[in-house]
mmCIF file of C-alpha atoms in Angstrom:
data_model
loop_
_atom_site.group_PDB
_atom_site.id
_atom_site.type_symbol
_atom_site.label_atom_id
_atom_site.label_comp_id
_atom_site.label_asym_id
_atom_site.label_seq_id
_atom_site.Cartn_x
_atom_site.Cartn_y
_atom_site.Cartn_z
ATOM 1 C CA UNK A 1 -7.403 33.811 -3.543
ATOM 2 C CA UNK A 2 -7.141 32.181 -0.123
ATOM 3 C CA UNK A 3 -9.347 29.529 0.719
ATOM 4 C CA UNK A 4 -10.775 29.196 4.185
ATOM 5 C CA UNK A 5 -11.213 25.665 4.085
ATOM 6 C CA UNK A 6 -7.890 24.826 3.041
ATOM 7 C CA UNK A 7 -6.833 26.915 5.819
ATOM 8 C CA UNK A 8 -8.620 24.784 8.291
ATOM 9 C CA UNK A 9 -6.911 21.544 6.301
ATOM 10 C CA UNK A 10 -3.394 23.093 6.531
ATOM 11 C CA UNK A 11 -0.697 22.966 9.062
ATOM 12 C CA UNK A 12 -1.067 19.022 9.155
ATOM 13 C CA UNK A 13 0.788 17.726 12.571
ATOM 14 C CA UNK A 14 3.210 14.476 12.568
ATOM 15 C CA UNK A 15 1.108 11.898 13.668
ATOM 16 C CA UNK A 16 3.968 9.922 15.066
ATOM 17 C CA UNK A 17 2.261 6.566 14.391
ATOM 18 C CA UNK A 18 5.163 4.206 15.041
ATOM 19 C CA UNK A 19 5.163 5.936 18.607
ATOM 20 C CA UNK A 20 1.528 4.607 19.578
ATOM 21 C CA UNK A 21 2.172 1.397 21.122
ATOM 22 C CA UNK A 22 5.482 3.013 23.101
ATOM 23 C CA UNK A 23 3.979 3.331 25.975
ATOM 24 C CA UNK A 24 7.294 4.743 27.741
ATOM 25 C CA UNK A 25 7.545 7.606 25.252
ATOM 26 C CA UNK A 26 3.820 7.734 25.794
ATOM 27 C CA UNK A 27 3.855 8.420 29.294
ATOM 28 C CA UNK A 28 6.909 10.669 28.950
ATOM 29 C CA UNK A 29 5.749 13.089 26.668
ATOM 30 C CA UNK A 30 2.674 13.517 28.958
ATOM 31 C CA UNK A 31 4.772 14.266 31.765
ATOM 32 C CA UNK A 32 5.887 17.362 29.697
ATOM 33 C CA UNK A 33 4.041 20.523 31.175
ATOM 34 C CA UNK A 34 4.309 21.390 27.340
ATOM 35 C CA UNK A 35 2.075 19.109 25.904
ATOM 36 C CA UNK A 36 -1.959 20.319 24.865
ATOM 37 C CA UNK A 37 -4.639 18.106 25.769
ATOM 38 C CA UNK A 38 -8.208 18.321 23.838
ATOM 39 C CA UNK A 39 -10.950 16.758 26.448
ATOM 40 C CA UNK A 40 -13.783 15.221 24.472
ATOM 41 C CA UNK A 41 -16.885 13.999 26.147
ATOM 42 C CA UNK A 42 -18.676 11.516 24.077
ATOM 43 C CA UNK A 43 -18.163 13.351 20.815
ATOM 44 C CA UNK A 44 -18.506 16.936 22.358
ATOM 45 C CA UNK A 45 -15.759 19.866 23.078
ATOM 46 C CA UNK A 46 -16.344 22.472 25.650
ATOM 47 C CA UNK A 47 -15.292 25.700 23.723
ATOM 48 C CA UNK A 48 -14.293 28.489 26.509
ATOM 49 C CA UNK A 49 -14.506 32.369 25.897
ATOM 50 C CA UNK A 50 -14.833 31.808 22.213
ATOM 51 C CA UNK A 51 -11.929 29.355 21.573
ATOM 52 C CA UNK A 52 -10.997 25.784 21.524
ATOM 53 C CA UNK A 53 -9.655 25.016 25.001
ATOM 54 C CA UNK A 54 -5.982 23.193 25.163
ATOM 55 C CA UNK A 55 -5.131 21.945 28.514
ATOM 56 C CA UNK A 56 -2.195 20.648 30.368
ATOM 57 C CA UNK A 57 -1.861 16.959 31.164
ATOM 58 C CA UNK A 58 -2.205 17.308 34.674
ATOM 59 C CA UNK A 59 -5.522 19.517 33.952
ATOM 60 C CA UNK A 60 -7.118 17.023 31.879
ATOM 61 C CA UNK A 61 -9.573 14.432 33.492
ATOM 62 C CA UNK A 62 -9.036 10.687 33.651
ATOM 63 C CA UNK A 63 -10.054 8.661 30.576
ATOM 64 C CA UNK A 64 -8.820 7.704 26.941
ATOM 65 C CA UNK A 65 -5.555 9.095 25.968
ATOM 66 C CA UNK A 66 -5.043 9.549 22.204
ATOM 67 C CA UNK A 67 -2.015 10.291 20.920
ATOM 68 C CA UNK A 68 -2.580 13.116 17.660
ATOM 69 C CA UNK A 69 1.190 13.809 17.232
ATOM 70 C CA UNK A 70 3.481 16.584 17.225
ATOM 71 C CA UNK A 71 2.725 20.209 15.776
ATOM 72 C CA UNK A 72 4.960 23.658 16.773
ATOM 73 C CA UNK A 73 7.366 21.823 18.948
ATOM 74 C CA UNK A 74 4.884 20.424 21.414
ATOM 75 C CA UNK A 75 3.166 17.226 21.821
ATOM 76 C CA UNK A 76 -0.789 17.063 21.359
ATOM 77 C CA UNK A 77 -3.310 14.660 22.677
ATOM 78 C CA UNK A 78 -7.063 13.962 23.286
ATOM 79 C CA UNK A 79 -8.625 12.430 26.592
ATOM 80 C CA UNK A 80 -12.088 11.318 25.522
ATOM 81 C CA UNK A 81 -14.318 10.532 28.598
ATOM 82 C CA UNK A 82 -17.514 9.449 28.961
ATOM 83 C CA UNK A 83 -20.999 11.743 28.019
ATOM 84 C CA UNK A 84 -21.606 13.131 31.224
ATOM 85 C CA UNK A 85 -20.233 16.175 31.237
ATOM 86 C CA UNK A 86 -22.003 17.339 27.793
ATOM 87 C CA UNK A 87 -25.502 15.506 28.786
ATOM 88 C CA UNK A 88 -25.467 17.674 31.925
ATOM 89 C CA UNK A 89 -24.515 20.617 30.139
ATOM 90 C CA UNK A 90 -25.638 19.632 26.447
ATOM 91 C CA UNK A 91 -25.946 23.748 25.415
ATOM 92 C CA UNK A 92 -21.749 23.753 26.682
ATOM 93 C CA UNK A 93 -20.495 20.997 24.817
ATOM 94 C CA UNK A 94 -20.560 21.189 21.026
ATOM 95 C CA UNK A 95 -20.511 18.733 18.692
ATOM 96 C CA UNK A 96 -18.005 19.379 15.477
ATOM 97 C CA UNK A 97 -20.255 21.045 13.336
ATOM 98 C CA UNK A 98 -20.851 23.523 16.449
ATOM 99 C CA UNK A 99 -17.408 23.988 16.555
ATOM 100 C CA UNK A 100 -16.718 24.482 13.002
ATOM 101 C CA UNK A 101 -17.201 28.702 14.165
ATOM 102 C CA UNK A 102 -14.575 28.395 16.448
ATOM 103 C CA UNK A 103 -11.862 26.533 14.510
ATOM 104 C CA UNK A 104 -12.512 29.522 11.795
ATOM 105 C CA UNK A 105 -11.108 32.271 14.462
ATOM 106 C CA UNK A 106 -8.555 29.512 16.170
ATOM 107 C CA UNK A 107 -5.310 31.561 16.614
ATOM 108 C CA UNK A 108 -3.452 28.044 17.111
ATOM 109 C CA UNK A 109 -4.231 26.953 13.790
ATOM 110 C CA UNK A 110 -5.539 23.751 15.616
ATOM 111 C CA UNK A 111 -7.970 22.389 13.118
ATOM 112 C CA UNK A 112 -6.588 19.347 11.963
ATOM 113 C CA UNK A 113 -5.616 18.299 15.581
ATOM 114 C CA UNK A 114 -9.426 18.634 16.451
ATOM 115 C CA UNK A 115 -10.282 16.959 13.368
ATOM 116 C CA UNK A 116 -8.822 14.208 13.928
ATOM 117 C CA UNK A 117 -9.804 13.927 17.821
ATOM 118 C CA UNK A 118 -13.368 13.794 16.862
ATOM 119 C CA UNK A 119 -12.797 11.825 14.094
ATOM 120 C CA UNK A 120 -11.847 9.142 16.626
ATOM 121 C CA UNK A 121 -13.956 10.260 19.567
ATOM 122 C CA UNK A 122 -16.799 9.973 17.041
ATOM 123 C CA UNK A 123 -15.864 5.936 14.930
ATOM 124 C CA UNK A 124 -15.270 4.708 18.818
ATOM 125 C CA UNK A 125 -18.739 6.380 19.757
ATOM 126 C CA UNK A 126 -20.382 3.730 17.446
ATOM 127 C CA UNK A 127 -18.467 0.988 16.889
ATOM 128 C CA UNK A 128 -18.842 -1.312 20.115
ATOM 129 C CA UNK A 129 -18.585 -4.616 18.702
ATOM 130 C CA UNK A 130 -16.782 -6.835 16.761
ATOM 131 C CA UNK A 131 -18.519 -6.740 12.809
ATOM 132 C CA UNK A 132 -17.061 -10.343 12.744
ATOM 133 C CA UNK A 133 -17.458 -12.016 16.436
ATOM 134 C CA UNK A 134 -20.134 -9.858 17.983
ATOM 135 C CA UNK A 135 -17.716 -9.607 20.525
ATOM 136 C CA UNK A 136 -16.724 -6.123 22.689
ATOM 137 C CA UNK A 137 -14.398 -4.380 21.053
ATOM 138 C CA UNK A 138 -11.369 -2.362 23.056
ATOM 139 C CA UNK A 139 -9.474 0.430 22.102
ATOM 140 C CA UNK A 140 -5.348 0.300 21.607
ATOM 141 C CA UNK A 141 -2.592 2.195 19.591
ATOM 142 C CA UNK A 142 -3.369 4.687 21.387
ATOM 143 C CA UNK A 143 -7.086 4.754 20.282
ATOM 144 C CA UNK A 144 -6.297 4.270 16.288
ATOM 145 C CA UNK A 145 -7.224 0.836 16.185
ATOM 146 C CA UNK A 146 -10.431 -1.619 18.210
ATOM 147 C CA UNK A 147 -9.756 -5.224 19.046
ATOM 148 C CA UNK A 148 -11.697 -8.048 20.048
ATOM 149 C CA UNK A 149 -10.943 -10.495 22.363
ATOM 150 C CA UNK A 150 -10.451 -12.647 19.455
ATOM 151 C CA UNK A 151 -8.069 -10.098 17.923
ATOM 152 C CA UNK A 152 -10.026 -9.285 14.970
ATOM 153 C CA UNK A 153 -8.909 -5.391 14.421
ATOM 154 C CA UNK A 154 -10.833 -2.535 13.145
ATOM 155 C CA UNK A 155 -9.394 0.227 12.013
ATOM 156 C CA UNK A 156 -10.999 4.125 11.969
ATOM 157 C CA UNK A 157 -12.825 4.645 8.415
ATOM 158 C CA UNK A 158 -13.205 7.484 5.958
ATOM 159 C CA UNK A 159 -15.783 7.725 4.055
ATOM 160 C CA UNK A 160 -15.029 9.560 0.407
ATOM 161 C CA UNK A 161 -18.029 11.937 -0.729
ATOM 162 C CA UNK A 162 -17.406 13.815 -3.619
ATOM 163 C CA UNK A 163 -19.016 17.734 -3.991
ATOM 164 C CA UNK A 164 -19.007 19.589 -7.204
ATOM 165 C CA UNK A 165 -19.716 22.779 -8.940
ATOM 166 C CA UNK A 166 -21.366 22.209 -12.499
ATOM 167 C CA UNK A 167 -21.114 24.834 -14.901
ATOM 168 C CA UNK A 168 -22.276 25.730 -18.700
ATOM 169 C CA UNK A 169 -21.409 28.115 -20.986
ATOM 170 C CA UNK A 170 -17.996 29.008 -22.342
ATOM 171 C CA UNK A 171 -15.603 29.486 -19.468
ATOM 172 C CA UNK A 172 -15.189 32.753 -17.937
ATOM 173 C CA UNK A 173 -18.069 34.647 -20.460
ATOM 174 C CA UNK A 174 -21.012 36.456 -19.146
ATOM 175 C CA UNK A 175 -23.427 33.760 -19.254
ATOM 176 C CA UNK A 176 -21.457 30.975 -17.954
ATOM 177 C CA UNK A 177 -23.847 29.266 -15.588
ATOM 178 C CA UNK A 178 -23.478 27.663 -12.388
ATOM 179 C CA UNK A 179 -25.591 24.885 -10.732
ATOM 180 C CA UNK A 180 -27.106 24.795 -7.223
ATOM 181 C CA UNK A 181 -29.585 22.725 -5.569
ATOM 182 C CA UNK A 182 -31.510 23.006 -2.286
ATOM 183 C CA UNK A 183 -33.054 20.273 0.136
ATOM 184 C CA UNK A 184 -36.582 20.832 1.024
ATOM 185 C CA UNK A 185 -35.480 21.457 4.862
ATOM 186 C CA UNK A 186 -33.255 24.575 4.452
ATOM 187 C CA UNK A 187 -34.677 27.842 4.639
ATOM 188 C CA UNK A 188 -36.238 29.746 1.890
ATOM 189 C CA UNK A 189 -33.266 31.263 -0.500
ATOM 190 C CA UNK A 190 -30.393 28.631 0.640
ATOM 191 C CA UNK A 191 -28.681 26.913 -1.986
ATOM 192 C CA UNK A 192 -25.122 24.631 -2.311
ATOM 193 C CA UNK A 193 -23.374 22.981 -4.393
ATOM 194 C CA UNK A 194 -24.275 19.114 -5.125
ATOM 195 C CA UNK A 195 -22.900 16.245 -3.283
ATOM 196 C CA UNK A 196 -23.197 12.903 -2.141
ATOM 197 C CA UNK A 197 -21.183 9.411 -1.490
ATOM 198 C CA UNK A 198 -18.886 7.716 -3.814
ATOM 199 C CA UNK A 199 -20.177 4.555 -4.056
ATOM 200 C CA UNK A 200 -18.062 0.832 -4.177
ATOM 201 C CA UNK A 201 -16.275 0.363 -7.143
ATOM 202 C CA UNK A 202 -16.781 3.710 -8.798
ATOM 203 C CA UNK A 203 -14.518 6.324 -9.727
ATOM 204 C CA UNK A 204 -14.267 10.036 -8.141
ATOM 205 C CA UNK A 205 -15.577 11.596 -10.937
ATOM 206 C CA UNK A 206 -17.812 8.936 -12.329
ATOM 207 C CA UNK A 207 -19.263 9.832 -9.183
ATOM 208 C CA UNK A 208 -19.856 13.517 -9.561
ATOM 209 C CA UNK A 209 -21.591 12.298 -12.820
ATOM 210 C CA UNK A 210 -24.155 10.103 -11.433
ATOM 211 C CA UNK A 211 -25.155 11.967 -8.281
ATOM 212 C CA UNK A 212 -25.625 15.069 -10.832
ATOM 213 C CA UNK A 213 -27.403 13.279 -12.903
ATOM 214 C CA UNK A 214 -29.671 11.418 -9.869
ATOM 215 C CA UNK A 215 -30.407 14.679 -8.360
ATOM 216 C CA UNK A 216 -31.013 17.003 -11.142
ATOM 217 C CA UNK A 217 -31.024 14.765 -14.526
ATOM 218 C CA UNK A 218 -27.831 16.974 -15.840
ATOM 219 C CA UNK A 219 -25.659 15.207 -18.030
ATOM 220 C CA UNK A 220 -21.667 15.591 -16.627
ATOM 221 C CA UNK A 221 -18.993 15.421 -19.181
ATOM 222 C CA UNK A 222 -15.282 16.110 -18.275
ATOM 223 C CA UNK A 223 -14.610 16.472 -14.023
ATOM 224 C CA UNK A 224 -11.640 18.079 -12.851
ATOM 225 C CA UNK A 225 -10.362 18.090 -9.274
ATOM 226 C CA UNK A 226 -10.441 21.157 -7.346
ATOM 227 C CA UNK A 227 -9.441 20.279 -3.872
ATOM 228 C CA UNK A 228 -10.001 18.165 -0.536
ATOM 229 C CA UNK A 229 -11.212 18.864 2.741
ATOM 230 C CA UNK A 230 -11.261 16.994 6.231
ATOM 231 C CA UNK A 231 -15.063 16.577 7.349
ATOM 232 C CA UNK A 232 -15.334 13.836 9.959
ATOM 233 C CA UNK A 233 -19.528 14.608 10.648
ATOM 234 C CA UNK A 234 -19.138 11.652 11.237
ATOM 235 C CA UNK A 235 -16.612 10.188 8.837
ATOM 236 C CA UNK A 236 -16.157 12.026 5.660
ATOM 237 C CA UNK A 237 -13.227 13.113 3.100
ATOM 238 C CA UNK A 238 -15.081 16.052 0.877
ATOM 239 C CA UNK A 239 -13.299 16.060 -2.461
ATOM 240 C CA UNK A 240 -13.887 18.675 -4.420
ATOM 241 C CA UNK A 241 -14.581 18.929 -8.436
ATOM 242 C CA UNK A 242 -15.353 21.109 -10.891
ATOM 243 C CA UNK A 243 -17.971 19.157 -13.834
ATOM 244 C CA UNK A 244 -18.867 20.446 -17.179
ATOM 245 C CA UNK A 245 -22.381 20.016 -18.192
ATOM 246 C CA UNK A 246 -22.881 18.972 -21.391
ATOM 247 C CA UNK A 247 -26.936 19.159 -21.108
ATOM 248 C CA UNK A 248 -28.718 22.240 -19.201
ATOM 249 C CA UNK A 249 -32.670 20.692 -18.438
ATOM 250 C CA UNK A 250 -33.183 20.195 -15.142
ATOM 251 C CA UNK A 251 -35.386 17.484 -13.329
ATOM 252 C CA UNK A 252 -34.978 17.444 -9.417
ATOM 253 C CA UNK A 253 -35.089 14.280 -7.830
ATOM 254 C CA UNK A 254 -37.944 15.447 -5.634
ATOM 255 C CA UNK A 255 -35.773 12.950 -2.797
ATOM 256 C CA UNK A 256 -32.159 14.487 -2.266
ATOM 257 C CA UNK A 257 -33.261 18.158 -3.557
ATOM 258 C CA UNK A 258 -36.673 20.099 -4.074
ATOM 259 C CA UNK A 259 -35.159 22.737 -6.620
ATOM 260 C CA UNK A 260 -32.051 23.228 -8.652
ATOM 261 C CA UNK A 261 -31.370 26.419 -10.583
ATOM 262 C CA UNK A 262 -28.455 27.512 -13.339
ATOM 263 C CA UNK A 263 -27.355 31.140 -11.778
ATOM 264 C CA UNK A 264 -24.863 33.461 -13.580
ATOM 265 C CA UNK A 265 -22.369 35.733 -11.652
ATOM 266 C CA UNK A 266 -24.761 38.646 -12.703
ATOM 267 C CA UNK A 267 -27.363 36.384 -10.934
ATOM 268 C CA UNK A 268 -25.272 35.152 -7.668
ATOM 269 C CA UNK A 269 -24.487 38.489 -7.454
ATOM 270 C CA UNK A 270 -27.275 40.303 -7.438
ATOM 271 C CA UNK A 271 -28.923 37.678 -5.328
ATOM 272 C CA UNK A 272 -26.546 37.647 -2.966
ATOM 273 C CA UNK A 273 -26.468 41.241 -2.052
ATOM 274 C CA UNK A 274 -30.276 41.636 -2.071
ATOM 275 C CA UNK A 275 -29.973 37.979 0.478
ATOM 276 C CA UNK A 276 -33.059 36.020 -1.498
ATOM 277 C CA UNK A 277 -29.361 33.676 -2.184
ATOM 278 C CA UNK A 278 -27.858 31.962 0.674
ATOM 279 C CA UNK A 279 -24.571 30.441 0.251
ATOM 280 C CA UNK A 280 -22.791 27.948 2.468
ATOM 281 C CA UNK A 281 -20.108 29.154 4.979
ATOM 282 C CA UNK A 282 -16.479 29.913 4.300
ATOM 283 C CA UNK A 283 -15.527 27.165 6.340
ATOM 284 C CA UNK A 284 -17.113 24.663 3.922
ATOM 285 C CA UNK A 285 -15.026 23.562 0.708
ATOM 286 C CA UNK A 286 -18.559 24.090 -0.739
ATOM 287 C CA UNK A 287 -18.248 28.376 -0.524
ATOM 288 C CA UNK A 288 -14.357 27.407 -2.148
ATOM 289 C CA UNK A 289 -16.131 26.036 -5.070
ATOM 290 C CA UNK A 290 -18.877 29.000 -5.536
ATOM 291 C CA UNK A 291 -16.223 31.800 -5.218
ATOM 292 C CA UNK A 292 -13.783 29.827 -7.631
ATOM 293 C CA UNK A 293 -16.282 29.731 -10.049
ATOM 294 C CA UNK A 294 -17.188 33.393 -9.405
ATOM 295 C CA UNK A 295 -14.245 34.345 -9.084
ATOM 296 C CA UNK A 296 -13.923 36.339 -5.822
ATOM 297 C CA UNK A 297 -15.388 36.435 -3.000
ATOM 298 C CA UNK A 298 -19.803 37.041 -2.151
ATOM 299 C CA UNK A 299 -21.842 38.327 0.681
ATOM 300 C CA UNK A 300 -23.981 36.679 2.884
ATOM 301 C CA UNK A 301 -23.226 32.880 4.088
ATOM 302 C CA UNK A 302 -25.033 30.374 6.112
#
């Protein structure tokens, strides 16, 4: 069964980091009508006629050049300018999570290069000074790393949040269960799997435990990994896990979710076609998760 989110994650490009302070080679691979430019203003792309729009170098405005690397032969970069151009036109310019759409039907397979752009365009959005100095920080490596005058270096961050399907039952039978929550701010019949931040010093899957157990008050037992997914909104690695429960009562939080339920695939099912169950998109390691469990795929989607 193929997964939509590891689609998005695959096709990774070279991203030529020994070449980011050349600025020679820099300058001569944009000279190359062949290299694709991503323009990024603020944090925002400009999708056109459906798509993600790849220029030329000499099409491209003035501003930051990134260097992403090298994918199919060609080189690919990002010029992030300032807001202006999505402020005036805010309903134009999408953010990442407007985009996410798009990269699903990208021909070019360009995810990870857009990824990674707004990654960038979005740690260099909010992190203007120094977190030692105070002082201004500037951009160099080809926008991978922010100095300070006094050379103190920062470096872009990922942030790992774990997400997890919980089931109970015995594997596979007809009342295997799986567990879902929903936030109080989502429409009525919209449910996901769990999630939340790993936290300093803690283990992947001694995280799954206690944000299960935080949110709905289900004891985890053993966590296997499933799979990983890019998600910089803003900053994020989603890892994905698959937890055994080895207790079934459920007490929401009443904070992070306003209901949890256990569903079986008779349940999701039925649900699902009738649309009183919303699931998350296929462009979302979350959906991965649901269908693995279910084993195939489900109607209806965020």
């Amino acid at each position: 069964m193929e997964y939509q989110h590891l689609r998005l994650a695959s096709g990774a490009h070279d991203r030529l980091a020994a070449r980011r302070h050349d600025e020679a080679w820099l300058e001569d691979r944009w000279a190359d009508p062949d290299t694709q430019v991503l323009v990024v203003a603020g944090t925002r792309v400009h999708p056109v006629d459906g798509r993600i729009p790849w220029v030329s170098p000499q099409d491209a405005p003035d501003g930051l050049r990134v260097l992403l690397g090298e994918h199919d032969g060609r080189s690919w970069f990002a010029v992030i300018t300032g807001p202006e151009a999505s402020v005036e036109a805010k309903d134009e310019w999408l953010p990442l999570r407007g985009l996410l759409p798009h990269l699903a039907d990208d021909t070019l397979a360009s995810a990870p290069l857009v990824f990674h752009a707004l990654g960038l365009a979005e740690w260099m959005w909010v992190t203007r000074f120094c977190p030692r100095c105070g002082e201004p920080l500037r951009p160099r490596a080809s926008g991978h790393e922010l100095a300070c005058p006094n050379d103190h270096v920062q470096f872009p961050r990922t942030d790992p949040a774990v997400i997890m399907v919980v089931t109970s039952g015995e594997p596979g039978s007809d009342d295997e269960r799986c567990l879902l929550g929903r936030q109080a701010v989502w429409p009525e019949g919209r449910y996901s799997t769990l999630a939340g931040f790993c936290e300093p010093g803690e283990t992947l899957e001694d995280a799954v435990r206690r944000e299960v157990l935080e949110e709905t008050g289900v004891v985890v037992g053993d966590v296997d990994y499933f799979g990983n997914q890019p998600w910089p909104l803003p900053a994020s690695l989603m890892l994905g896990f698959i937890g055994r429960a080895v207790s079934t009562e459920i007490q929401v939080d009443n904070v992070e979710l306003d209901d949890a339920r256990w569903f079986t695939r008779a349940q999701m099912k039925a649900e699902a076609e009738a649309g009183s169950l919303v699931l998350p998109g296929g462009v979302s390691i979350s959906r991965s998760l649901v269908e693995h469990w279910y084993g195939g795929p489900l109607p209806g989607q965020w």
